[in-house]
Amino acid sequence: DPLEVEVTCGVGRNHQNRLRVVLISVNLKIGVMANRIENLDRILSQFRDFCTVSSSISEAIPIEIKVIDASGDIIFTDKKAP
């Protein structure tokens, strides 16, 4: 089943008026219905701990993550700020 990832960045100015990435938003679209995934709650609760990229970047830039199942339901949201 397909997996789609959409990432967008918010850009703003810092206190020196220089452009910076101020937010990263990630939508993970899984190709199956949430009720078909065994141990989904455990998987989602551990997602941040095992995602190398978001764990590294979120120390400097806020990251907002949504996981969306095949029906379009948002099954997980998380926002981590530095």
PDB file of C-alpha atoms in Angstrom:
ATOM      1  CA  ASP A   1       0.000   0.000   0.000  1.00  0.00           C
ATOM      2  CA  PRO A   2       1.319   3.438  -0.907  1.00  0.00           C
ATOM      3  CA  LEU A   3       2.736   5.953   1.513  1.00  0.00           C
ATOM      4  CA  GLU A   4       2.648   9.656   0.671  1.00  0.00           C
ATOM      5  CA  VAL A   5       4.582  12.355   2.456  1.00  0.00           C
ATOM      6  CA  GLU A   6       3.945  16.055   2.057  1.00  0.00           C
ATOM      7  CA  VAL A   7       6.277  18.524   3.770  1.00  0.00           C
ATOM      8  CA  THR A   8       5.822  22.272   3.848  1.00  0.00           C
ATOM      9  CA  CYS A   9       7.901  24.930   5.536  1.00  0.00           C
ATOM     10  CA  GLY A  10       6.834  28.165   7.099  1.00  0.00           C
ATOM     11  CA  VAL A  11       9.252  31.022   6.587  1.00  0.00           C
ATOM     12  CA  GLY A  12       9.527  34.079   8.785  1.00  0.00           C
ATOM     13  CA  ARG A  13      12.024  36.625   9.976  1.00  0.00           C
ATOM     14  CA  ASN A  14      14.216  36.369  13.047  1.00  0.00           C
ATOM     15  CA  HIS A  15      15.016  39.226  15.436  1.00  0.00           C
ATOM     16  CA  GLN A  16      17.655  40.449  12.954  1.00  0.00           C
ATOM     17  CA  ASN A  17      15.027  40.519  10.170  1.00  0.00           C
ATOM     18  CA  ARG A  18      16.671  37.608   8.324  1.00  0.00           C
ATOM     19  CA  LEU A  19      14.548  34.937   6.666  1.00  0.00           C
ATOM     20  CA  ARG A  20      14.478  31.627   8.511  1.00  0.00           C
ATOM     21  CA  VAL A  21      12.466  28.413   8.450  1.00  0.00           C
ATOM     22  CA  VAL A  22      10.150  28.814  11.442  1.00  0.00           C
ATOM     23  CA  LEU A  23       7.960  25.704  11.117  1.00  0.00           C
ATOM     24  CA  ILE A  24       7.974  22.384   9.278  1.00  0.00           C
ATOM     25  CA  SER A  25       4.626  20.663   8.701  1.00  0.00           C
ATOM     26  CA  VAL A  26       4.565  16.991   7.719  1.00  0.00           C
ATOM     27  CA  ASN A  27       1.544  15.021   6.501  1.00  0.00           C
ATOM     28  CA  LEU A  28       2.088  11.261   6.318  1.00  0.00           C
ATOM     29  CA  LYS A  29      -0.660   9.562   4.340  1.00  0.00           C
ATOM     30  CA  ILE A  30      -0.763   5.819   4.834  1.00  0.00           C
ATOM     31  CA  GLY A  31      -2.449   3.633   2.232  1.00  0.00           C
ATOM     32  CA  VAL A  32      -4.511   1.564   4.665  1.00  0.00           C
ATOM     33  CA  MET A  33      -7.352   2.115   7.100  1.00  0.00           C
ATOM     34  CA  ALA A  34      -6.215   2.699  10.681  1.00  0.00           C
ATOM     35  CA  ASN A  35      -8.330  -0.187  11.983  1.00  0.00           C
ATOM     36  CA  ARG A  36      -6.326  -2.633   9.841  1.00  0.00           C
ATOM     37  CA  ILE A  37      -3.023  -1.847  11.585  1.00  0.00           C
ATOM     38  CA  GLU A  38      -2.155  -4.032  14.537  1.00  0.00           C
ATOM     39  CA  ASN A  39      -0.637  -2.186  17.528  1.00  0.00           C
ATOM     40  CA  LEU A  40      -1.364   1.207  15.953  1.00  0.00           C
ATOM     41  CA  ASP A  41      -1.479   3.040  19.295  1.00  0.00           C
ATOM     42  CA  ARG A  42       1.953   1.719  20.251  1.00  0.00           C
ATOM     43  CA  ILE A  43       3.409   2.526  16.826  1.00  0.00           C
ATOM     44  CA  LEU A  44       2.144   6.097  16.908  1.00  0.00           C
ATOM     45  CA  SER A  45       3.220   6.682  20.507  1.00  0.00           C
ATOM     46  CA  GLN A  46       6.789   5.692  19.625  1.00  0.00           C
ATOM     47  CA  PHE A  47       6.933   7.497  16.279  1.00  0.00           C
ATOM     48  CA  ARG A  48       8.965  10.502  17.491  1.00  0.00           C
ATOM     49  CA  ASP A  49      11.542   8.362  19.264  1.00  0.00           C
ATOM     50  CA  PHE A  50      12.425   6.453  16.110  1.00  0.00           C
ATOM     51  CA  CYS A  51      12.092   9.150  13.441  1.00  0.00           C
ATOM     52  CA  THR A  52      15.701  10.207  12.858  1.00  0.00           C
ATOM     53  CA  VAL A  53      14.917  13.332  10.854  1.00  0.00           C
ATOM     54  CA  SER A  54      12.211  14.870  13.034  1.00  0.00           C
ATOM     55  CA  SER A  55      14.086  14.036  16.231  1.00  0.00           C
ATOM     56  CA  SER A  56      17.163  15.830  14.913  1.00  0.00           C
ATOM     57  CA  ILE A  57      15.505  18.854  13.342  1.00  0.00           C
ATOM     58  CA  SER A  58      12.971  19.494  16.109  1.00  0.00           C
ATOM     59  CA  GLU A  59      15.790  20.525  18.426  1.00  0.00           C
ATOM     60  CA  ALA A  60      16.021  23.736  16.368  1.00  0.00           C
ATOM     61  CA  ILE A  61      12.782  24.093  14.358  1.00  0.00           C
ATOM     62  CA  PRO A  62       9.209  23.287  15.457  1.00  0.00           C
ATOM     63  CA  ILE A  63       7.763  20.301  13.591  1.00  0.00           C
ATOM     64  CA  GLU A  64       4.066  19.546  13.239  1.00  0.00           C
ATOM     65  CA  ILE A  65       3.192  16.001  12.179  1.00  0.00           C
ATOM     66  CA  LYS A  66      -0.119  14.530  11.036  1.00  0.00           C
ATOM     67  CA  VAL A  67      -0.693  10.889  10.120  1.00  0.00           C
ATOM     68  CA  ILE A  68      -3.694  10.365   7.852  1.00  0.00           C
ATOM     69  CA  ASP A  69      -5.174   6.967   7.001  1.00  0.00           C
ATOM     70  CA  ALA A  70      -6.637   5.789   3.673  1.00  0.00           C
ATOM     71  CA  SER A  71     -10.093   7.165   4.538  1.00  0.00           C
ATOM     72  CA  GLY A  72      -8.674  10.652   5.144  1.00  0.00           C
ATOM     73  CA  ASP A  73      -9.041  10.477   8.931  1.00  0.00           C
ATOM     74  CA  ILE A  74      -6.301  12.160  10.944  1.00  0.00           C
ATOM     75  CA  ILE A  75      -5.174   9.400  13.298  1.00  0.00           C
ATOM     76  CA  PHE A  76      -2.218  11.171  14.915  1.00  0.00           C
ATOM     77  CA  THR A  77      -1.084  14.740  15.443  1.00  0.00           C
ATOM     78  CA  ASP A  78       1.976  15.999  17.230  1.00  0.00           C
ATOM     79  CA  LYS A  79       3.758  19.315  17.454  1.00  0.00           C
ATOM     80  CA  LYS A  80       7.184  19.539  18.980  1.00  0.00           C
ATOM     81  CA  ALA A  81       8.891  22.840  19.580  1.00  0.00           C
ATOM     82  CA  PRO A  82      12.543  23.317  20.547  1.00  0.00           C
TER      83      PRO A  82
END
